[in-house]
Short mmCIF file of C-alpha atoms in Angstrom, two decimals:
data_model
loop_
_atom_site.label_atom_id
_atom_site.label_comp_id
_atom_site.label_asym_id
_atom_site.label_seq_id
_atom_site.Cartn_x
_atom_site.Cartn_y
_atom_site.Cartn_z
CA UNK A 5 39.92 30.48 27.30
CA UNK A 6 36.65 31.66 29.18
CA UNK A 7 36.68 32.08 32.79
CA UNK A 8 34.29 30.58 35.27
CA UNK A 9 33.28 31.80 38.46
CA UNK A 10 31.94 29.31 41.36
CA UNK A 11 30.04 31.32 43.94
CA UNK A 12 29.29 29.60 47.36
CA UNK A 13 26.29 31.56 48.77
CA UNK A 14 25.41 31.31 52.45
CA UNK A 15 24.70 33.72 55.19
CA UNK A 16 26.96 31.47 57.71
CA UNK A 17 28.17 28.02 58.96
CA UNK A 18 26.76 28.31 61.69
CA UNK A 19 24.57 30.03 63.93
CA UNK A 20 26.12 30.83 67.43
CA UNK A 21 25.53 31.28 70.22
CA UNK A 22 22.03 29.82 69.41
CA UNK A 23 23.21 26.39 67.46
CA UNK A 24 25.78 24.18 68.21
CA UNK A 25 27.78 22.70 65.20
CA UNK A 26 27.42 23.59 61.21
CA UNK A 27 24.04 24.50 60.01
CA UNK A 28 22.20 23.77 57.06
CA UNK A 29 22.96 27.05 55.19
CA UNK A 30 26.79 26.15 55.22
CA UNK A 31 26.25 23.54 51.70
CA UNK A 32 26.83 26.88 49.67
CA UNK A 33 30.45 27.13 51.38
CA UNK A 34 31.21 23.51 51.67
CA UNK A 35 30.71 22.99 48.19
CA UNK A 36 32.61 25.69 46.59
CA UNK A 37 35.76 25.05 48.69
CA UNK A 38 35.22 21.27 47.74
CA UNK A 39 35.64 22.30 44.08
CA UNK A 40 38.66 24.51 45.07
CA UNK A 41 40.64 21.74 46.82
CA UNK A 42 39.38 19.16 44.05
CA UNK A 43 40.88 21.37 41.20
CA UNK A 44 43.93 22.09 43.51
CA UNK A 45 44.47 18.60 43.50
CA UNK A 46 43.88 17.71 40.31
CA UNK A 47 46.42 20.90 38.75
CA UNK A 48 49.17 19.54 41.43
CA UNK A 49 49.00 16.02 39.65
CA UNK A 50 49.06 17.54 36.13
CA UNK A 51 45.22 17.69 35.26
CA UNK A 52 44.74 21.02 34.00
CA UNK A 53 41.61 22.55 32.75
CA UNK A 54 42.12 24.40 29.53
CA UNK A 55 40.04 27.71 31.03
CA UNK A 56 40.42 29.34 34.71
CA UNK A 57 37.92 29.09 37.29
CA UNK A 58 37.95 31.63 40.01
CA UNK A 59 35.89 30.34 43.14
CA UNK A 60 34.84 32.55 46.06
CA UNK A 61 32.53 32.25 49.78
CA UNK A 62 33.00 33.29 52.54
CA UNK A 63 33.07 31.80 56.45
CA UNK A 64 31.01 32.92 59.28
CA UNK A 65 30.83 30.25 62.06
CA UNK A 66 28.10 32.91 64.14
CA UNK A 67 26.01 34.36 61.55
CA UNK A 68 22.26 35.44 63.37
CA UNK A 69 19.27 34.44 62.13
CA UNK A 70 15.70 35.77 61.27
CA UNK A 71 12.59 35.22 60.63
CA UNK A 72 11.40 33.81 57.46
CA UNK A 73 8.66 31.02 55.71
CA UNK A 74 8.28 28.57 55.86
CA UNK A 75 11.16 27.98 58.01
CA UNK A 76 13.54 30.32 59.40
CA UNK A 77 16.70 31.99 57.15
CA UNK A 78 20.17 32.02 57.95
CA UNK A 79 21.06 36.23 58.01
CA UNK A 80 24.53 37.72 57.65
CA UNK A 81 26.84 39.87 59.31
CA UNK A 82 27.73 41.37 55.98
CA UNK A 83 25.37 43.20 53.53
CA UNK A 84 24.30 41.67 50.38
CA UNK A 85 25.92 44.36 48.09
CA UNK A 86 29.31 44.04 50.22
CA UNK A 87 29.36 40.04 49.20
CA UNK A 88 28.84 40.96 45.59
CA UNK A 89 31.65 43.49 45.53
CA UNK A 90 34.51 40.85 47.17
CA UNK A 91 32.73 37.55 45.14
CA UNK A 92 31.66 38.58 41.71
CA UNK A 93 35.14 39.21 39.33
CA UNK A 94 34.95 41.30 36.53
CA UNK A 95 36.97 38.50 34.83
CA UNK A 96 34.44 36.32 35.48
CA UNK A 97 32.87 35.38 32.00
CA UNK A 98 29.58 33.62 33.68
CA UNK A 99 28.66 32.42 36.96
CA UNK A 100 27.41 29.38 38.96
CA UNK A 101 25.74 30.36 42.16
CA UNK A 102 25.76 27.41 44.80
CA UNK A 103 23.72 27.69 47.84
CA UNK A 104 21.22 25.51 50.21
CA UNK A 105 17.72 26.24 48.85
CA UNK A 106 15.87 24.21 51.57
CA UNK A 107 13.66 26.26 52.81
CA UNK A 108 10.51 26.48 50.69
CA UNK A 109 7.83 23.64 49.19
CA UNK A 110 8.71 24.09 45.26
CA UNK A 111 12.12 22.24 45.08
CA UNK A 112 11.01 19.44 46.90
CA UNK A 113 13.56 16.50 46.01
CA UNK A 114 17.04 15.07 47.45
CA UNK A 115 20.13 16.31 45.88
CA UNK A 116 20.60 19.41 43.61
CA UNK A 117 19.11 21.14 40.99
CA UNK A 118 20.10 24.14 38.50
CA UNK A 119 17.81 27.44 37.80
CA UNK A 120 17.23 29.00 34.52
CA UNK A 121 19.75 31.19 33.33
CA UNK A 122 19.52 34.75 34.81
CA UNK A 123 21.27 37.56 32.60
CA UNK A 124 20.48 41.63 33.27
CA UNK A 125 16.70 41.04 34.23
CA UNK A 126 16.28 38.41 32.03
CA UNK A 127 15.53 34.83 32.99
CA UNK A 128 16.69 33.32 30.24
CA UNK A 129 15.53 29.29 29.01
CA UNK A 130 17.70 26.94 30.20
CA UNK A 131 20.83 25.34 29.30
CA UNK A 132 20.47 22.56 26.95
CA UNK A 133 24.22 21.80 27.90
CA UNK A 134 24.10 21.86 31.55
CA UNK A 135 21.49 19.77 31.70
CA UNK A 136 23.04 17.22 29.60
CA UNK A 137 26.05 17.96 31.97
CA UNK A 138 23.20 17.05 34.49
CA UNK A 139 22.21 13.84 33.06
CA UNK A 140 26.04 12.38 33.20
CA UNK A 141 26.73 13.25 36.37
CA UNK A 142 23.56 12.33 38.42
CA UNK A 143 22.24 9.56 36.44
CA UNK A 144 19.03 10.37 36.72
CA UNK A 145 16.71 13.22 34.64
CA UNK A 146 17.86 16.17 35.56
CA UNK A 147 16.17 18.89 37.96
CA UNK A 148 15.46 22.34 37.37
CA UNK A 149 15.01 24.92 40.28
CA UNK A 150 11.87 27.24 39.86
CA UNK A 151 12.22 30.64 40.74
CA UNK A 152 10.71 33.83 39.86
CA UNK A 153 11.29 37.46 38.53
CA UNK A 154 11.30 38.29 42.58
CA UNK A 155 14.47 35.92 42.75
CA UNK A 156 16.29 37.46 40.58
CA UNK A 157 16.07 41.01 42.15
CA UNK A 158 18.47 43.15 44.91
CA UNK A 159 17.61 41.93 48.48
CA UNK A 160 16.24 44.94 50.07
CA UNK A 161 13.64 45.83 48.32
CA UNK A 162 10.83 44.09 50.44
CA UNK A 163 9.54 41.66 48.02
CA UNK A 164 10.05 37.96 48.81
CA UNK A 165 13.20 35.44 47.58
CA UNK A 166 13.04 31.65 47.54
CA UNK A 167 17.07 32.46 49.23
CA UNK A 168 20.19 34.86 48.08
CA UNK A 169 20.84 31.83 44.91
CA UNK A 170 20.36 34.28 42.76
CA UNK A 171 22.28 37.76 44.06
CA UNK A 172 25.28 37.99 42.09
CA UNK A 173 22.85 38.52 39.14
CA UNK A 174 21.61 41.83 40.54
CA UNK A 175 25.70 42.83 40.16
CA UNK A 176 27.34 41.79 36.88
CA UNK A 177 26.41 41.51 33.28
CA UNK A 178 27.36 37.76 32.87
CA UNK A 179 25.01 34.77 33.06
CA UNK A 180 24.40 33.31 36.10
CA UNK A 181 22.90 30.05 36.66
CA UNK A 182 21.74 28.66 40.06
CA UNK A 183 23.13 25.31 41.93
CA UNK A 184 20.35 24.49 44.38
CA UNK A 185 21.25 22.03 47.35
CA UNK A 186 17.68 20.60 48.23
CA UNK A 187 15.35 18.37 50.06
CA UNK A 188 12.09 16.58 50.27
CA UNK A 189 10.80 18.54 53.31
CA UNK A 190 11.84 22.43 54.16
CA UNK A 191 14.59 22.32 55.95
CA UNK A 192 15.64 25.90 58.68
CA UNK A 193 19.07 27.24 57.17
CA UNK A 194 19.55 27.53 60.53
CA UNK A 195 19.32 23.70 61.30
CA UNK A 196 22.20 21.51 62.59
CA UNK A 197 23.20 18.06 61.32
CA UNK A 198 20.66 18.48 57.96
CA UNK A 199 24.23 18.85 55.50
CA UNK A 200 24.10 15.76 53.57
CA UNK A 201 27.66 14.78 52.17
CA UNK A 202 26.85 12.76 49.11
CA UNK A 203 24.34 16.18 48.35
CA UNK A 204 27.24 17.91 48.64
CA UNK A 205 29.78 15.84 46.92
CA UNK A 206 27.16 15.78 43.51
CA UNK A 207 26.84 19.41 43.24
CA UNK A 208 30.44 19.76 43.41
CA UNK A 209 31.49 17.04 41.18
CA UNK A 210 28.78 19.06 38.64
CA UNK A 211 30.20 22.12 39.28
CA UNK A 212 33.45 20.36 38.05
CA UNK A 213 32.27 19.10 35.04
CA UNK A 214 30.43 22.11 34.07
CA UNK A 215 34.03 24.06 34.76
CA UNK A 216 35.73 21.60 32.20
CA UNK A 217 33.06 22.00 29.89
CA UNK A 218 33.38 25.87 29.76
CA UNK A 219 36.73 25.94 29.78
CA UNK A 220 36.81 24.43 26.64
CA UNK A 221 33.80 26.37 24.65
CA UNK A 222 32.09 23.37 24.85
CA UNK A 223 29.11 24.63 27.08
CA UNK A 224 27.29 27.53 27.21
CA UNK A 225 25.24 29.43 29.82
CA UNK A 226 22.85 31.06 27.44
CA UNK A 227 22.00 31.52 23.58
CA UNK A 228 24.25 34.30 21.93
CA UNK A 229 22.06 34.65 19.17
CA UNK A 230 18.60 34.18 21.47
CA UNK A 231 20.02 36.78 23.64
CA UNK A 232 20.49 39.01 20.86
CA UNK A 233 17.17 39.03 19.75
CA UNK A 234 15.64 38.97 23.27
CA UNK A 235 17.25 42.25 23.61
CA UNK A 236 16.46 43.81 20.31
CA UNK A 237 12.73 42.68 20.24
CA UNK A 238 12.26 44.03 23.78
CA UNK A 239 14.97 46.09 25.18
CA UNK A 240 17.13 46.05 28.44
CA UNK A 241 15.92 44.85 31.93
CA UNK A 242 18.38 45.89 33.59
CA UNK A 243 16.15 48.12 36.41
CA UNK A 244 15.33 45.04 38.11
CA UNK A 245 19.25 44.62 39.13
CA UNK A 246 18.63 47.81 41.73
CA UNK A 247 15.86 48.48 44.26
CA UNK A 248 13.74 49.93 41.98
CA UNK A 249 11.51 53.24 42.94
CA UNK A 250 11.36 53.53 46.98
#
């Protein structure tokens, strides 16, 4: 059975000495250890999902900040290529990448929404699947993320990114799809008291259903037979996963 991988992206919890409490930027780490302890519970009461999912954060309760617009970003003590290493797995057979995408005016809306489908440079259409997936779990239409060929590149490289969503493309081969937390208004990562549990508790419960979904080959990331042809019509893009020429 395919494996999923459930990526909570954040530079920290929380922002001390400078804020008091968990920030904004934490929804990324919230929500993947939400799925975690969900599936634990569900395994230890016999509800087993027919394919693994490996999930992986990490915690930083004093992570600095910097500048950014329109509203400040959340940094990190640890490099952006040091987090790939330690939270992509080469087992991993495609990706969701969870993280709080408050911070800009083009993903204005309470709640979550899911990117395109980024493979090897590509941003791919999206899923027809996850956003039926979408559709049952919200109740509503479901919401689709912009982002750009920018997004989808190594941070470092001096050009601008809506957030780090999209990262763990720029270091495997496998899909990756983006779970945006959002809201109406930008929000600073940085920001105290802005998490919003039922956000939260939605992207997870999504992230859940998507997992049982895969697990099953009964939902797909991206087009096998698209992809194909996408890569035979006009070759690899896979110079956008590094920094490029200096």
């Amino acid at each position: 059975a395919p494996t999923l991988g459930v990526i909570g992206r954040l530079g920290g919890i929380g922002a001390r000495p400078e804020q008091i409490g968990l920030v904004s930027d934490s929804d990324g780490a919230v929500t993947a250890i939400s799925v975690a302890l969900k599936l634990a519970d569900m395994q230890s009461k016999g509800d087993r999902l027919p394919g693994d999912v490996i999930i992986a954060t990490h915690i930083c309760p004093n992570a600095p900040t910097q500048p950014h617009k329109p509203v400040p970003f959340m940094g990190s003590p640890v490099d952006i290529a040091t987090m790939n290493r330690h939270e992509i797995d080469p087992e991993m057979d495609a990706v969701l990448s969870i993280d709080t995408t408050k911070g800009n005016r083009v993903a204005n809306w309470m709640g979550f929404a899911i990117t395109p489908t980024a493979k090897e440079g590509w941003l791919l259409r999206i899923s027809e699947d996850l956003l039926n997936i979408m559709e049952t779990v919200t109740g509503r239409a479901p919401r689709v993320c912009p982002i750009t060929t920018q997004d989808i590149t190594p941070y470092g490289n001096d050009l601008h990114h809506i957030n780090s969503i999209m990262q763990p493309t720029t270091a495997t081969d496998k899909p990756v799809v983006g779970i945006a937390i959002t809201t109406e208004v930008p929000v600073p990562g940085c920001g105290t008291g802005a998490s919003h549990p039922t956000d939260i508790e939605e992207a997870a419960r999504y992230c859940l259903e998507v997992a049982k979904m895969f697990g099953k080959d009964a939902c797909t990331l991206y087009d096998e037979d698209e992809w194909k042809n996408i890569t035979e019509r006009y070759g690899a893009l896979k110079h956008l996963q590094t920094l490029g020429n200096a």
